[in-house]
Amino acid sequence: MWKKCNLSRNQYFLVGLLIGFLYSYYLPQDLTEIVTECPEATEREHQLAEEARYGSEFEPQLNLEQKPMTAKKQVKNIVRPRYYYTELGIREKLFVGVMSTQENIDSLATAINKTSAHLVNKIKFFINADNVKANFKLKNIVGFTDTRENLRPFHVLKYIADNYLDDYDYFLLVSDTSYVNARLLRERLSHISISFNIYMGTPHTASSMEEDEKPSDTQYCDLHAGIVLSSSVIRKIRANLDWCVRNAVSNQHNLNIGRCVKYSTKIDSCQTAWQGINVTSYKLNSYKIYRDLHMIKHDDAFNKASVIYPITTADDFYLLHTYFSRVHLEEISQQKSTIQQEASAISNGTLSNDVLEVRWPLGVPKPNPPESRHDIVAWTHLNLTHSFMWNSEVNVRRLSAVDSEDMQNILNKTILEAYRTQPELEYRQLHSAYRRFDAVRGMDYRLHLTFYDRKRRTSVLKSFEVVKPIGLIEIVPSPYVTESTRIAILLPTFEHQVAEALQFVQSYERICMDNQDNTFLMLIFFYRMDTPSKGEGDVFLPLKNLALGLTEKHKQDGSRIAWVSIRLPPELSQPASPNHLLSTSLYGPNQLLSFAATDLALRKIGLDSLVMVCSSGATFRADFLNRVRMNTIAGFQVFAPIGFTMYPCAWTRQCKECEGCDVGQSSGYFDRANYDVISFYSRDYVEARKLLEQKLPIVLSDRDIGNLVNYTQETSSPDRIENVVELFVKADTKIHVLRGIEPNLRLGRAVENFLSHDPEGDALMRLHCEETNEEHCVRIASKKQIGDVLVQYAHSNSEKASPEK
C-alpha cells in the first residue's frame, strides 16, 4: 500500500529551507514572549529596564493582588513593672533574721527591734509556734509549727527564699543574744560586690565546741556572731534544701547551716573577709556591760565589731546602742569639722574658685538657670509690712503674720552681723528689701540698710545678701488610694442660677453618665421664703424634670440624679443682686450657706462617701474626677482645687474662644480666691464640724440656717470661718488640706451667660463688685488686654479729633 519514495539531497535542502523560513516568519520581535516558563528572568529584565529609566535608586512596588500576610507568631505585649527598681533589679541592702524564743520576745527581741529596726531595711523574729501567745507587742514575728530545733534554720532559710529573695542583697542570721551595730554593718556591706557568693562571719571557736562536734566543724560561721549570706547563696540553698534537711543531724545551728552552704555553694569555710572588707564580732568575757563598758570601750576590736555577744539583759542592748550612737555622732561631727576646715581653706584662696566653681554659701546649690524667660524666678520688692507687685494682678499686698515675722528675724540677724564686722555702724532704717524663692536653693534676701557711721559721722548704705537654705526634706507618707471610688457630687443652686445648673447637668450626662463613671449627682435647691416649690410655679422645675429623665434613661447603668430642697430664712430671701455676679463665689456675700448645703445633704448620703462640693458655673473633664479620687484620702487629706476662670472671649473679642484649649494668660486665670469646689470624706467633715460646733453651729434643718446669720454678726472677721476649706484648716485634726491648680476645672460660665444677653455692655456698666478685697472679684480680661483696648480707643479718638487733610 505504501509507495516507495526516494528523496534526493536537493529535496532535503529545500524542505529545511522552507521550515526555517516559516519559523522565522512566526518568531515575534520581543524575545521576552518566548520565555514565559522563566518568570524570574522576566522580572529581572523589567527591573533592569526600570533602573535604566529612573537611575539606580530603589523604587518600591506595591503588591495589591495578594492579601496582607499575617505574622505566624503573635507578638506578646511587654508588661512593664509598676516601679523602676523592679525593672532595673534594684534591691534593698540588708535583711536581718533573728532566731529567738517565745520567752525572750518581750525582753531581748524587743530590745533588738528598738535598737536595730530603724537602721536596717527589714527585720524578722523567728520562733517555734507550738503555743503562740496572742498578746505579743511585736508584729514582725514568724512562728513555725515544726518544733524540731535542728530544722529551725532551714525553715528560716525557706521562708526567706520564698518571700524576700529578690528584694535584698544580703541576709544576716543572728541569735537574740547578740547586739548588731547596724550602721557599721550596712556601711561595710555596701562596699562588697553582690555578684559573688558570700558566706561571711566569725568562725566557730574550739573553746565553745559541744561534745558531738568535731575539730573540723570550727570552719563554719558562728550564729551568735552573725552569719551574712548573699542572695545568690540563699538561692542555691533553696535548690538543695532537701539534702540539707536530711543531713541536719546536729542541734547546733552553726554546723547545719555551714554544711548546707558547703554542699550548695562549694564554699568550704567561713569567710572572715571579702574584697578587703571584714565583718568582725566581739565576744564578751563578762556579761555585765554597765560595769565593764568603761574598760572595753578602749579596745579597738570592740569599737570595730559589727556584732557583740552574748548579751543577757535588755538594758545592756540599750546601753550598747547609746554608746555606739554617741561614737557615730562624734564621727559625724569630726567629719563636719574637717569639711568646714577644707571649705574655709578653699574660700581663703588656697585654690581658685574659678577652678572649683565654689558658690556662696558653701554647701548650698546655686539656682537653676532658667530655660526660657517664662522660667525666670522674679524678685519681690517688700518692706516690713507690705510686698509690692506680688503677682501680675496685685500691686500691693500686706505681709502675712508668718512672712512679717520672718522678715523681722532676717533683719535682726543682719543687723547683728553688721555690728559684729563693723562695730562703728549704727542701724537707722531699712532702705529696701527683695525676696526670691528658689525650689532648689531656698529663700534669698537682698537687704539695703541705712547705717550711721560714728567715725565718719555720716550716713552710709550697706547691702547684704541673706540665704535661708532648704532644710531636710520630709516625705509625708500617705495611704494607698484607687481610681474606682464612687464620688457623690453636690451642686448647690440658687434661683438665679438655673440656666448654669441646666448646662452643668447636660455636661454631667455627657462626661459621667454616658461613660458610666462611678459618680452620683445631688442637686441642692435654695428656695427663698416666698418662692413656691411645687407645681408650674416651681423655678427649679426644668432641673427636676431633666434629673428625672436622665435617671430613667441611665437606670440600668446605676447612674442617677437626686435633689434636696432647702428653704432660706427671711433675712436671706432677698432677690439676688446682679452685683453678686461679679463675686468669685457662687454664694455671693453669703459663703456660709456652703455649710448649710453640705450639712443637710450629707444626712442623705452617709458617713463613708467621697463627696465633692461643686459649682454650677463649673465644667470639668473626666481626668479631673480621677484627680479628686487620688488626692482625697479618708482620715488624711482633703482636696481643694484652684479652678481656671475663663475670660468671656466671645464678648470681649480679645482672645480666642475655645473650651478645650490649654490654659494660658490670654484666655483666663487661676482664681485663688474661689473656694467653692472641695472634695472630702463625709466622716472627716462631720468630725471637723463637731470640733468647731461651739464657734460655727451645725445646721440640722432649714430653721437652723438663721444661726449662721447670727454667727456672722457676732464673730469678728479675723476669727470667722467663711467656707469649708477654712473649716478643715482651723479644726484641730490631722487632716491635710491640699490646695493646687487644676487646669481641667474651668469656671466662668455665669459671666459668659450674662454677657451673651448684654452685647453692648449696658447692663455690665451698672454692676459693681461689692467685695472689699479685689481678689474676690471676677475679671473679664487681663491687664494687657484692657491696656490694648484703651490704647486703641485713645488712638481712634485722636484720629477723629484730627482735621482732615
CSV table of N, CA, C and O in Angstrom, one decimal, residues 270-339:
chain,number,residue,atom,x,y,z
A,270,CYS,N,34.1,29.4,106.6
A,270,CYS,CA,33.6,30.7,106.8
A,270,CYS,C,34.5,31.8,106.3
A,270,CYS,O,35.7,31.8,106.6
A,271,GLN,N,34.0,32.7,105.6
A,271,GLN,CA,34.8,33.8,105.0
A,271,GLN,C,34.8,34.9,106.0
A,271,GLN,O,33.8,35.6,106.4
A,272,THR,N,36.0,35.2,106.5
A,272,THR,CA,36.2,36.3,107.5
A,272,THR,C,36.3,37.7,106.8
A,272,THR,O,36.0,38.7,107.5
A,273,ALA,N,36.7,37.7,105.6
A,273,ALA,CA,36.8,39.0,104.8
A,273,ALA,C,36.6,38.7,103.4
A,273,ALA,O,36.8,37.6,102.9
A,274,TRP,N,36.1,39.7,102.6
A,274,TRP,CA,35.9,39.6,101.2
A,274,TRP,C,36.1,40.9,100.6
A,274,TRP,O,35.6,41.9,101.0
A,275,GLN,N,37.0,41.0,99.6
A,275,GLN,CA,37.4,42.2,98.8
A,275,GLN,C,37.9,43.3,99.8
A,275,GLN,O,37.6,44.4,99.6
A,276,GLY,N,38.6,42.8,100.8
A,276,GLY,CA,39.2,43.7,101.8
A,276,GLY,C,38.3,44.2,102.8
A,276,GLY,O,38.7,45.1,103.7
A,277,ILE,N,37.0,43.8,102.8
A,277,ILE,CA,36.0,44.2,103.8
A,277,ILE,C,35.8,43.0,104.8
A,277,ILE,O,35.5,41.9,104.3
A,278,ASN,N,35.8,43.2,106.1
A,278,ASN,CA,35.6,42.1,107.0
A,278,ASN,C,34.4,42.5,107.9
A,278,ASN,O,34.2,43.7,108.3
A,279,VAL,N,33.7,41.5,108.3
A,279,VAL,CA,32.6,41.7,109.2
A,279,VAL,C,33.0,41.0,110.5
A,279,VAL,O,32.9,39.7,110.7
A,280,THR,N,33.5,41.7,111.5
A,280,THR,CA,34.0,41.2,112.7
A,280,THR,C,33.0,41.2,113.8
A,280,THR,O,32.0,41.8,113.7
A,281,SER,N,33.3,40.4,114.8
A,281,SER,CA,32.4,40.4,116.0
A,281,SER,C,33.3,40.4,117.3
A,281,SER,O,34.5,40.3,117.2
A,282,TYR,N,32.7,40.6,118.4
A,282,TYR,CA,33.4,40.8,119.7
A,282,TYR,C,32.6,39.9,120.7
A,282,TYR,O,31.4,40.2,120.9
A,283,LYS,N,33.4,39.0,121.3
A,283,LYS,CA,32.8,38.1,122.3
A,283,LYS,C,33.1,38.6,123.7
A,283,LYS,O,34.3,38.9,124.0
A,284,LEU,N,32.1,38.9,124.5
A,284,LEU,CA,32.3,39.4,125.9
A,284,LEU,C,32.7,38.3,126.8
A,284,LEU,O,32.1,37.2,126.8
A,285,ASN,N,33.7,38.6,127.6
A,285,ASN,CA,34.1,37.6,128.7
A,285,ASN,C,33.3,37.8,129.9
A,285,ASN,O,33.1,36.8,130.7
A,286,SER,N,32.7,39.0,130.1
A,286,SER,CA,31.9,39.2,131.2
A,286,SER,C,30.5,39.7,130.7
A,286,SER,O,30.4,40.3,129.6
A,287,TYR,N,29.4,39.4,131.4
A,287,TYR,CA,28.1,39.7,130.9
A,287,TYR,C,27.6,41.0,131.5
A,287,TYR,O,26.4,41.3,131.3
A,288,LYS,N,28.4,41.7,132.2
A,288,LYS,CA,27.9,42.9,132.8
A,288,LYS,C,28.5,44.1,132.1
A,288,LYS,O,29.6,44.6,132.3
A,289,ILE,N,27.7,44.6,131.1
A,289,ILE,CA,28.1,45.7,130.3
A,289,ILE,C,28.2,47.0,131.1
A,289,ILE,O,29.2,47.8,130.9
A,290,TYR,N,27.2,47.3,132.0
A,290,TYR,CA,27.2,48.5,132.7
A,290,TYR,C,28.5,48.7,133.6
A,290,TYR,O,28.9,49.8,133.9
A,291,ARG,N,29.1,47.5,134.0
A,291,ARG,CA,30.2,47.6,134.8
A,291,ARG,C,31.5,47.6,134.1
A,291,ARG,O,32.5,48.3,134.5
A,292,ASP,N,31.6,47.0,132.9
A,292,ASP,CA,32.9,46.8,132.2
A,292,ASP,C,33.0,47.7,130.9
A,292,ASP,O,34.0,47.6,130.2
A,293,LEU,N,31.9,48.5,130.6
A,293,LEU,CA,31.9,49.3,129.4
A,293,LEU,C,33.1,50.3,129.4
A,293,LEU,O,33.7,50.6,128.4
A,294,HIS,N,33.4,50.9,130.6
A,294,HIS,CA,34.4,51.9,130.6
A,294,HIS,C,35.8,51.4,130.3
A,294,HIS,O,36.7,52.1,130.0
A,295,MET,N,35.9,50.0,130.4
A,295,MET,CA,37.2,49.4,130.1
A,295,MET,C,37.3,48.9,128.7
A,295,MET,O,38.3,49.2,128.0
A,296,ILE,N,36.2,48.2,128.2
A,296,ILE,CA,36.3,47.6,126.9
A,296,ILE,C,36.1,48.6,125.8
A,296,ILE,O,36.4,48.3,124.6
A,297,LYS,N,35.6,49.9,126.1
A,297,LYS,CA,35.4,50.8,125.1
A,297,LYS,C,36.7,51.3,124.5
A,297,LYS,O,36.8,51.9,123.4
A,298,HIS,N,37.9,51.1,125.2
A,298,HIS,CA,39.2,51.4,124.7
A,298,HIS,C,39.7,50.3,123.8
A,298,HIS,O,40.8,50.6,123.2
A,299,ASP,N,39.1,49.2,123.7
A,299,ASP,CA,39.5,48.1,122.8
A,299,ASP,C,39.1,48.4,121.4
A,299,ASP,O,37.9,48.6,121.1
A,300,ASP,N,40.1,48.4,120.5
A,300,ASP,CA,39.8,48.7,119.1
A,300,ASP,C,38.9,47.7,118.4
A,300,ASP,O,38.1,48.0,117.6
A,301,ALA,N,39.1,46.4,118.8
A,301,ALA,CA,38.3,45.3,118.3
A,301,ALA,C,36.8,45.5,118.7
A,301,ALA,O,35.9,45.2,117.9
A,302,PHE,N,36.6,46.0,119.9
A,302,PHE,CA,35.2,46.2,120.3
A,302,PHE,C,34.6,47.4,119.5
A,302,PHE,O,33.4,47.3,119.1
A,303,ASN,N,35.3,48.4,119.3
A,303,ASN,CA,34.7,49.6,118.5
A,303,ASN,C,34.5,49.2,117.1
A,303,ASN,O,33.6,49.9,116.4
A,304,LYS,N,35.2,48.3,116.5
A,304,LYS,CA,35.1,48.0,115.1
A,304,LYS,C,34.2,46.7,114.8
A,304,LYS,O,34.1,46.3,113.7
A,305,ALA,N,33.6,46.2,115.9
A,305,ALA,CA,32.8,45.0,115.8
A,305,ALA,C,31.4,45.3,115.2
A,305,ALA,O,30.8,46.3,115.6
A,306,SER,N,31.0,44.4,114.3
A,306,SER,CA,29.6,44.6,113.8
A,306,SER,C,28.6,43.9,114.7
A,306,SER,O,27.4,44.3,114.7
A,307,VAL,N,29.0,42.8,115.4
A,307,VAL,CA,28.1,42.1,116.3
A,307,VAL,C,28.9,41.9,117.6
A,307,VAL,O,30.0,41.5,117.6
A,308,ILE,N,28.1,42.1,118.7
A,308,ILE,CA,28.7,41.9,120.1
A,308,ILE,C,27.8,40.9,120.8
A,308,ILE,O,26.6,41.0,120.8
A,309,TYR,N,28.4,39.9,121.4
A,309,TYR,CA,27.7,38.8,122.0
A,309,TYR,C,28.5,38.2,123.2
A,309,TYR,O,29.7,38.4,123.2
A,310,PRO,N,27.9,37.5,124.1
A,310,PRO,CA,26.5,37.4,124.3
A,310,PRO,C,25.9,38.5,125.2
A,310,PRO,O,26.6,39.0,126.1
A,311,ILE,N,24.7,38.9,125.0
A,311,ILE,CA,24.0,39.9,125.8
A,311,ILE,C,22.8,39.2,126.5
A,311,ILE,O,22.0,38.5,125.8
A,312,THR,N,22.7,39.3,127.8
A,312,THR,CA,21.7,38.6,128.5
A,312,THR,C,20.6,39.4,129.0
A,312,THR,O,19.6,38.9,129.4
A,313,THR,N,20.7,40.8,129.0
A,313,THR,CA,19.6,41.6,129.5
A,313,THR,C,19.3,42.7,128.5
A,313,THR,O,20.1,43.1,127.7
A,314,ALA,N,18.0,43.1,128.5
A,314,ALA,CA,17.6,44.2,127.6
A,314,ALA,C,18.3,45.5,127.8
A,314,ALA,O,18.6,46.3,126.9
A,315,ASP,N,18.6,45.8,129.1
A,315,ASP,CA,19.3,47.1,129.4
A,315,ASP,C,20.6,47.2,128.8
A,315,ASP,O,21.1,48.3,128.4
A,316,ASP,N,21.3,46.0,128.6
A,316,ASP,CA,22.6,46.0,128.0
A,316,ASP,C,22.5,46.4,126.5
A,316,ASP,O,23.4,47.0,126.0
A,317,PHE,N,21.4,46.0,125.9
A,317,PHE,CA,21.2,46.4,124.5
A,317,PHE,C,21.1,47.9,124.3
A,317,PHE,O,21.7,48.5,123.5
A,318,TYR,N,20.3,48.5,125.2
A,318,TYR,CA,20.1,49.9,125.2
A,318,TYR,C,21.4,50.7,125.5
A,318,TYR,O,21.7,51.7,124.9
A,319,LEU,N,22.2,50.1,126.4
A,319,LEU,CA,23.4,50.8,126.8
A,319,LEU,C,24.4,50.7,125.7
A,319,LEU,O,25.1,51.7,125.4
A,320,LEU,N,24.6,49.6,125.0
A,320,LEU,CA,25.5,49.5,123.9
A,320,LEU,C,25.0,50.4,122.7
A,320,LEU,O,25.8,51.0,122.0
A,321,HIS,N,23.7,50.4,122.5
A,321,HIS,CA,23.2,51.3,121.4
A,321,HIS,C,23.4,52.7,121.7
A,321,HIS,O,23.8,53.5,120.8
A,322,THR,N,23.3,53.1,122.9
A,322,THR,CA,23.6,54.5,123.3
A,322,THR,C,25.1,54.8,123.1
A,322,THR,O,25.4,55.9,122.5
A,323,TYR,N,26.0,53.9,123.4
A,323,TYR,CA,27.4,54.1,123.3
A,323,TYR,C,27.8,54.3,121.8
A,323,TYR,O,28.5,55.2,121.4
A,324,PHE,N,27.3,53.3,121.0
A,324,PHE,CA,27.7,53.4,119.5
A,324,PHE,C,27.0,54.5,118.8
A,324,PHE,O,27.5,55.0,117.8
A,325,SER,N,25.8,54.9,119.3
A,325,SER,CA,25.2,56.1,118.7
A,325,SER,C,26.0,57.4,119.0
A,325,SER,O,26.2,58.3,118.1
A,326,ARG,N,26.6,57.4,120.2
A,326,ARG,CA,27.4,58.6,120.5
A,326,ARG,C,28.7,58.5,119.7
A,326,ARG,O,29.2,59.6,119.3
A,327,VAL,N,29.3,57.4,119.5
A,327,VAL,CA,30.5,57.3,118.7
A,327,VAL,C,30.2,57.7,117.3
A,327,VAL,O,31.0,58.4,116.7
A,328,HIS,N,29.1,57.3,116.8
A,328,HIS,CA,28.7,57.7,115.4
A,328,HIS,C,28.5,59.2,115.3
A,328,HIS,O,28.9,59.8,114.3
A,329,LEU,N,27.9,59.8,116.3
A,329,LEU,CA,27.7,61.2,116.3
A,329,LEU,C,29.0,62.0,116.4
A,329,LEU,O,29.2,63.0,115.7
A,330,GLU,N,29.9,61.5,117.2
A,330,GLU,CA,31.3,62.1,117.2
A,330,GLU,C,32.0,62.0,115.9
A,330,GLU,O,32.7,63.0,115.5
A,331,GLU,N,31.9,60.9,115.2
A,331,GLU,CA,32.5,60.8,113.9
A,331,GLU,C,31.9,61.7,112.9
A,331,GLU,O,32.6,62.4,112.1
A,332,ILE,N,30.6,61.9,112.9
A,332,ILE,CA,29.9,62.8,112.0
A,332,ILE,C,30.4,64.2,112.3
A,332,ILE,O,30.6,65.0,111.4
A,333,SER,N,30.5,64.6,113.6
A,333,SER,CA,30.9,65.9,114.0
A,333,SER,C,32.3,66.2,113.5
A,333,SER,O,32.7,67.3,113.1
A,334,GLN,N,33.2,65.1,113.6
A,334,GLN,CA,34.6,65.3,113.2
A,334,GLN,C,34.7,65.5,111.7
A,334,GLN,O,35.4,66.3,111.2
A,335,GLN,N,33.9,64.7,111.0
A,335,GLN,CA,33.8,64.8,109.5
A,335,GLN,C,33.3,66.2,109.1
A,335,GLN,O,33.8,66.8,108.2
A,336,LYS,N,32.3,66.7,109.8
A,336,LYS,CA,31.8,68.0,109.5
A,336,LYS,C,32.8,69.1,109.8
A,336,LYS,O,33.0,70.0,109.0
A,337,SER,N,33.5,68.9,110.9
A,337,SER,CA,34.6,69.9,111.2
A,337,SER,C,35.7,69.9,110.1
A,337,SER,O,36.2,71.0,109.7
A,338,THR,N,36.1,68.7,109.7
A,338,THR,CA,37.1,68.6,108.6
A,338,THR,C,36.7,69.2,107.3
A,338,THR,O,37.4,70.0,106.7
A,339,ILE,N,35.4,69.0,106.9
A,339,ILE,CA,34.9,69.6,105.7
A,339,ILE,C,34.8,71.1,105.8
A,339,ILE,O,35.1,71.8,104.8
